[in-house]
PDB file of C-alpha atoms in Angstrom:
ATOM      1  CA  MET Q 238     158.273-235.761  70.433  1.00  0.00           C
ATOM      2  CA  ARG Q 239     155.719-233.559  72.894  1.00  0.00           C
ATOM      3  CA  ASP Q 240     157.140-230.282  71.261  1.00  0.00           C
ATOM      4  CA  GLU Q 241     156.720-231.230  67.802  1.00  0.00           C
ATOM      5  CA  LEU Q 242     153.197-232.355  68.409  1.00  0.00           C
ATOM      6  CA  ILE Q 243     152.303-228.999  70.206  1.00  0.00           C
ATOM      7  CA  SER Q 244     153.770-227.824  66.746  1.00  0.00           C
ATOM      8  CA  ASN Q 245     152.205-229.777  64.564  1.00  0.00           C
ATOM      9  CA  ILE Q 246     148.747-228.710  66.372  1.00  0.00           C
ATOM     10  CA  TYR Q 247     149.516-224.624  66.359  1.00  0.00           C
ATOM     11  CA  ASN Q 248     150.361-225.051  62.896  1.00  0.00           C
ATOM     12  CA  LYS Q 249     147.381-226.690  61.956  1.00  0.00           C
ATOM     13  CA  ALA Q 250     145.255-224.419  63.803  1.00  0.00           C
ATOM     14  CA  LEU Q 251     147.080-221.491  61.978  1.00  0.00           C
ATOM     15  CA  ASP Q 252     146.140-223.584  58.432  1.00  0.00           C
ATOM     16  CA  ILE Q 253     142.258-223.750  60.024  1.00  0.00           C
ATOM     17  CA  ILE Q 254     141.879-220.217  60.559  1.00  0.00           C
ATOM     18  CA  SER Q 255     143.963-218.931  57.241  1.00  0.00           C
ATOM     19  CA  ARG Q 256     140.826-219.720  55.423  1.00  0.00           C
ATOM     20  CA  ARG Q 257     138.244-217.575  57.536  1.00  0.00           C
ATOM     21  CA  GLU Q 258     137.468-216.906  60.461  1.00  0.00           C
ATOM     22  CA  HIS Q 259     136.689-219.348  62.958  1.00  0.00           C
ATOM     23  CA  SER Q 260     134.837-219.824  66.683  1.00  0.00           C
ATOM     24  CA  GLU Q 261     137.037-220.832  68.776  1.00  0.00           C
ATOM     25  CA  LYS Q 262     134.490-224.348  69.759  1.00  0.00           C
ATOM     26  CA  GLU Q 263     134.886-224.364  65.407  1.00  0.00           C
ATOM     27  CA  VAL Q 264     138.679-224.335  65.622  1.00  0.00           C
ATOM     28  CA  THR Q 265     138.564-226.783  68.698  1.00  0.00           C
ATOM     29  CA  SER Q 266     136.278-229.298  67.270  1.00  0.00           C
ATOM     30  CA  LYS Q 267     138.368-229.611  63.809  1.00  0.00           C
ATOM     31  CA  LEU Q 268     141.666-229.908  65.959  1.00  0.00           C
ATOM     32  CA  LEU Q 269     139.959-233.016  67.984  1.00  0.00           C
ATOM     33  CA  LYS Q 270     139.444-234.782  64.839  1.00  0.00           C
ATOM     34  CA  LYS Q 271     143.007-234.531  63.718  1.00  0.00           C
ATOM     35  CA  PHE Q 272     144.906-234.340  67.030  1.00  0.00           C
ATOM     36  CA  ASN Q 273     143.466-236.335  70.574  1.00  0.00           C
ATOM     37  CA  GLU Q 274     145.077-234.047  73.127  1.00  0.00           C
ATOM     38  CA  PRO Q 275     142.774-232.203  74.885  1.00  0.00           C
ATOM     39  CA  ASP Q 276     145.353-230.616  76.667  1.00  0.00           C
ATOM     40  CA  LEU Q 277     147.681-229.390  74.308  1.00  0.00           C
ATOM     41  CA  ILE Q 278     144.749-227.845  72.267  1.00  0.00           C
ATOM     42  CA  ALA Q 279     143.456-226.127  74.896  1.00  0.00           C
ATOM     43  CA  ALA Q 280     146.670-224.603  75.308  1.00  0.00           C
ATOM     44  CA  THR Q 281     146.820-223.684  71.299  1.00  0.00           C
ATOM     45  CA  LEU Q 282     144.259-222.531  71.807  1.00  0.00           C
ATOM     46  CA  SER Q 283     145.083-220.052  74.532  1.00  0.00           C
ATOM     47  CA  ARG Q 284     148.270-218.754  72.520  1.00  0.00           C
ATOM     48  CA  LEU Q 285     146.004-218.265  69.815  1.00  0.00           C
ATOM     49  CA  LYS Q 286     143.337-216.198  71.552  1.00  0.00           C
ATOM     50  CA  ASP Q 287     146.230-213.923  73.131  1.00  0.00           C
ATOM     51  CA  ASN Q 288     147.466-213.129  69.986  1.00  0.00           C
ATOM     52  CA  ASN Q 289     143.939-212.060  68.873  1.00  0.00           C
ATOM     53  CA  LEU Q 290     144.123-215.134  66.028  1.00  0.00           C
ATOM     54  CA  VAL Q 291     140.740-216.413  67.209  1.00  0.00           C
ATOM     55  CA  ASN Q 292     138.331-214.031  68.324  1.00  0.00           C
ATOM     56  CA  ASP Q 293     134.461-215.096  69.463  1.00  0.00           C
ATOM     57  CA  GLU Q 294     133.575-211.481  69.092  1.00  0.00           C
ATOM     58  CA  ARG Q 295     135.199-210.735  65.532  1.00  0.00           C
ATOM     59  CA  TYR Q 296     133.922-214.049  64.028  1.00  0.00           C
ATOM     60  CA  ALA Q 297     130.112-213.407  65.590  1.00  0.00           C
ATOM     61  CA  GLU Q 298     129.982-209.713  64.255  1.00  0.00           C
ATOM     62  CA  MET Q 299     131.433-210.977  60.727  1.00  0.00           C
ATOM     63  CA  TYR Q 300     128.979-214.195  60.480  1.00  0.00           C
ATOM     64  CA  THR Q 301     126.183-211.240  61.398  1.00  0.00           C
ATOM     65  CA  GLN Q 302     126.715-208.914  58.221  1.00  0.00           C
ATOM     66  CA  ILE Q 303     127.071-212.515  55.970  1.00  0.00           C
ATOM     67  CA  ARG Q 304     124.035-213.980  57.043  1.00  0.00           C
ATOM     68  CA  LYS Q 305     122.073-211.003  56.584  1.00  0.00           C
ATOM     69  CA  ARG Q 306     123.253-209.797  53.447  1.00  0.00           C
ATOM     70  CA  LYS Q 307     122.082-213.227  52.829  1.00  0.00           C
ATOM     71  CA  GLY Q 308     118.451-212.477  53.357  1.00  0.00           C
ATOM     72  CA  PHE Q 309     118.572-214.246  57.313  1.00  0.00           C
ATOM     73  CA  GLY Q 310     116.801-212.604  60.004  1.00  0.00           C
ATOM     74  CA  PRO Q 311     117.967-212.167  63.825  1.00  0.00           C
ATOM     75  CA  LYS Q 312     116.277-215.110  65.143  1.00  0.00           C
ATOM     76  CA  ARG Q 313     118.037-217.268  62.585  1.00  0.00           C
ATOM     77  CA  ILE Q 314     121.597-215.769  62.467  1.00  0.00           C
ATOM     78  CA  LYS Q 315     121.170-216.394  66.997  1.00  0.00           C
ATOM     79  CA  TYR Q 316     120.604-219.608  66.543  1.00  0.00           C
ATOM     80  CA  GLU Q 317     123.502-220.231  64.284  1.00  0.00           C
ATOM     81  CA  LEU Q 318     125.772-218.152  66.504  1.00  0.00           C
ATOM     82  CA  SER Q 319     124.434-220.613  69.376  1.00  0.00           C
ATOM     83  CA  SER Q 320     125.032-223.661  67.473  1.00  0.00           C
ATOM     84  CA  LYS Q 321     128.845-222.527  66.715  1.00  0.00           C
ATOM     85  CA  GLY Q 322     129.613-222.015  70.127  1.00  0.00           C
ATOM     86  CA  ILE Q 323     129.148-217.963  70.397  1.00  0.00           C
ATOM     87  CA  ASP Q 324     127.751-217.155  73.842  1.00  0.00           C
ATOM     88  CA  ASP Q 325     123.767-216.131  73.658  1.00  0.00           C
ATOM     89  CA  SER Q 326     124.339-212.454  75.369  1.00  0.00           C
ATOM     90  CA  LEU Q 327     127.554-211.695  72.946  1.00  0.00           C
ATOM     91  CA  SER Q 328     125.267-212.736  69.851  1.00  0.00           C
ATOM     92  CA  SER Q 329     122.694-210.690  71.228  1.00  0.00           C
ATOM     93  CA  VAL Q 330     124.697-207.797  71.718  1.00  0.00           C
ATOM     94  CA  ILE Q 331     125.756-207.445  68.277  1.00  0.00           C
ATOM     95  CA  ILE Q 332     122.615-208.362  66.517  1.00  0.00           C
ATOM     96  CA  GLU Q 333     121.313-205.509  68.203  1.00  0.00           C
ATOM     97  CA  ASP Q 334     124.085-203.588  67.616  1.00  0.00           C
ATOM     98  CA  GLU Q 335     123.959-204.270  63.451  1.00  0.00           C
ATOM     99  CA  GLY Q 336     120.689-202.917  62.944  1.00  0.00           C
ATOM    100  CA  GLY Q 337     118.723-202.561  59.697  1.00  0.00           C
ATOM    101  CA  TRP Q 338     116.522-205.493  59.971  1.00  0.00           C
ATOM    102  CA  GLN Q 339     113.191-203.972  58.733  1.00  0.00           C
ATOM    103  CA  GLU Q 340     115.344-203.417  55.634  1.00  0.00           C
ATOM    104  CA  ALA Q 341     117.137-207.075  55.241  1.00  0.00           C
ATOM    105  CA  ALA Q 342     113.448-208.151  55.795  1.00  0.00           C
ATOM    106  CA  LYS Q 343     112.203-206.332  52.740  1.00  0.00           C
ATOM    107  CA  ASN Q 344     115.606-207.055  50.950  1.00  0.00           C
ATOM    108  CA  ALA Q 345     114.826-210.882  51.262  1.00  0.00           C
ATOM    109  CA  PHE Q 346     111.458-210.664  50.623  1.00  0.00           C
ATOM    110  CA  ASN Q 347     111.702-208.870  47.300  1.00  0.00           C
ATOM    111  CA  LYS Q 348     114.473-210.892  45.970  1.00  0.00           C
ATOM    112  CA  LYS Q 349     112.045-214.188  46.987  1.00  0.00           C
ATOM    113  CA  PHE Q 350     108.906-212.623  45.593  1.00  0.00           C
ATOM    114  CA  LYS Q 351     109.467-210.239  42.439  1.00  0.00           C
ATOM    115  CA  LYS Q 352     105.769-209.605  41.727  1.00  0.00           C
ATOM    116  CA  GLY Q 353     105.144-208.239  45.839  1.00  0.00           C
ATOM    117  CA  ILE Q 354     102.864-209.194  48.125  1.00  0.00           C
ATOM    118  CA  ALA Q 355     100.071-211.475  47.206  1.00  0.00           C
ATOM    119  CA  LEU Q 356      96.512-210.375  47.164  1.00  0.00           C
ATOM    120  CA  GLU Q 357      95.102-213.835  48.150  1.00  0.00           C
ATOM    121  CA  TYR Q 358      95.312-214.531  52.019  1.00  0.00           C
ATOM    122  CA  LYS Q 359      96.630-218.412  50.916  1.00  0.00           C
ATOM    123  CA  ASP Q 360      99.571-216.794  49.190  1.00  0.00           C
ATOM    124  CA  LYS Q 361     100.481-213.904  51.559  1.00  0.00           C
ATOM    125  CA  ALA Q 362     100.509-216.244  54.430  1.00  0.00           C
ATOM    126  CA  LYS Q 363     103.061-218.288  52.598  1.00  0.00           C
ATOM    127  CA  GLN Q 364     105.283-215.000  52.332  1.00  0.00           C
ATOM    128  CA  LYS Q 365     104.984-214.519  56.005  1.00  0.00           C
ATOM    129  CA  ILE Q 366     105.842-217.667  56.999  1.00  0.00           C
ATOM    130  CA  PHE Q 367     109.035-217.942  54.380  1.00  0.00           C
ATOM    131  CA  LEU Q 368     110.245-214.441  56.326  1.00  0.00           C
ATOM    132  CA  GLN Q 369     109.400-216.626  59.456  1.00  0.00           C
ATOM    133  CA  ASN Q 370     111.456-219.187  58.521  1.00  0.00           C
ATOM    134  CA  ARG Q 371     114.463-216.964  57.447  1.00  0.00           C
ATOM    135  CA  GLY Q 372     114.519-215.878  61.096  1.00  0.00           C
ATOM    136  CA  PHE Q 373     112.507-212.475  61.109  1.00  0.00           C
ATOM    137  CA  THR Q 374     110.825-211.487  64.146  1.00  0.00           C
ATOM    138  CA  PHE Q 375     106.849-210.431  63.514  1.00  0.00           C
ATOM    139  CA  GLN Q 376     107.457-206.653  63.776  1.00  0.00           C
ATOM    140  CA  GLU Q 377     110.267-206.901  60.700  1.00  0.00           C
ATOM    141  CA  ILE Q 378     107.692-209.108  59.102  1.00  0.00           C
ATOM    142  CA  ASP Q 379     105.093-206.674  59.523  1.00  0.00           C
ATOM    143  CA  SER Q 380     106.883-203.873  58.472  1.00  0.00           C
ATOM    144  CA  VAL Q 381     106.825-205.352  55.095  1.00  0.00           C
ATOM    145  CA  PHE Q 382     103.134-205.904  55.021  1.00  0.00           C
ATOM    146  CA  SER Q 383     102.532-202.577  55.449  1.00  0.00           C
TER     147      SER Q 383
END
């Protein structure tokens, strides 16, 4: 019975990660919803990590690239990675290595505001707030407007 449960947990974990990359925290929470066996889930995750099937660094790199392409900045991505259980030091290194954030800010701006930089102060402030909400730093925002 116990071996069957271990097998079921492992198969469910494989099913989860077969669709897309997941962080260790995501896999754990999904498995805990289905199986109330924290010890067996921890053992299963250890096995998955040993086989390099669950890798937080690989997940963070992939997630950062995808979110950057969708027009989000480093501050927002770092927050999202943190909420997905990725260590802050790891996410900082990956975001720094990714680079090209000024170009990403310009792309996000141009996609949203096809007419370009507004002339009125009020409208320009709204454009800056948009980029700020997307998670870009003030330096990156200033590079768009200079």
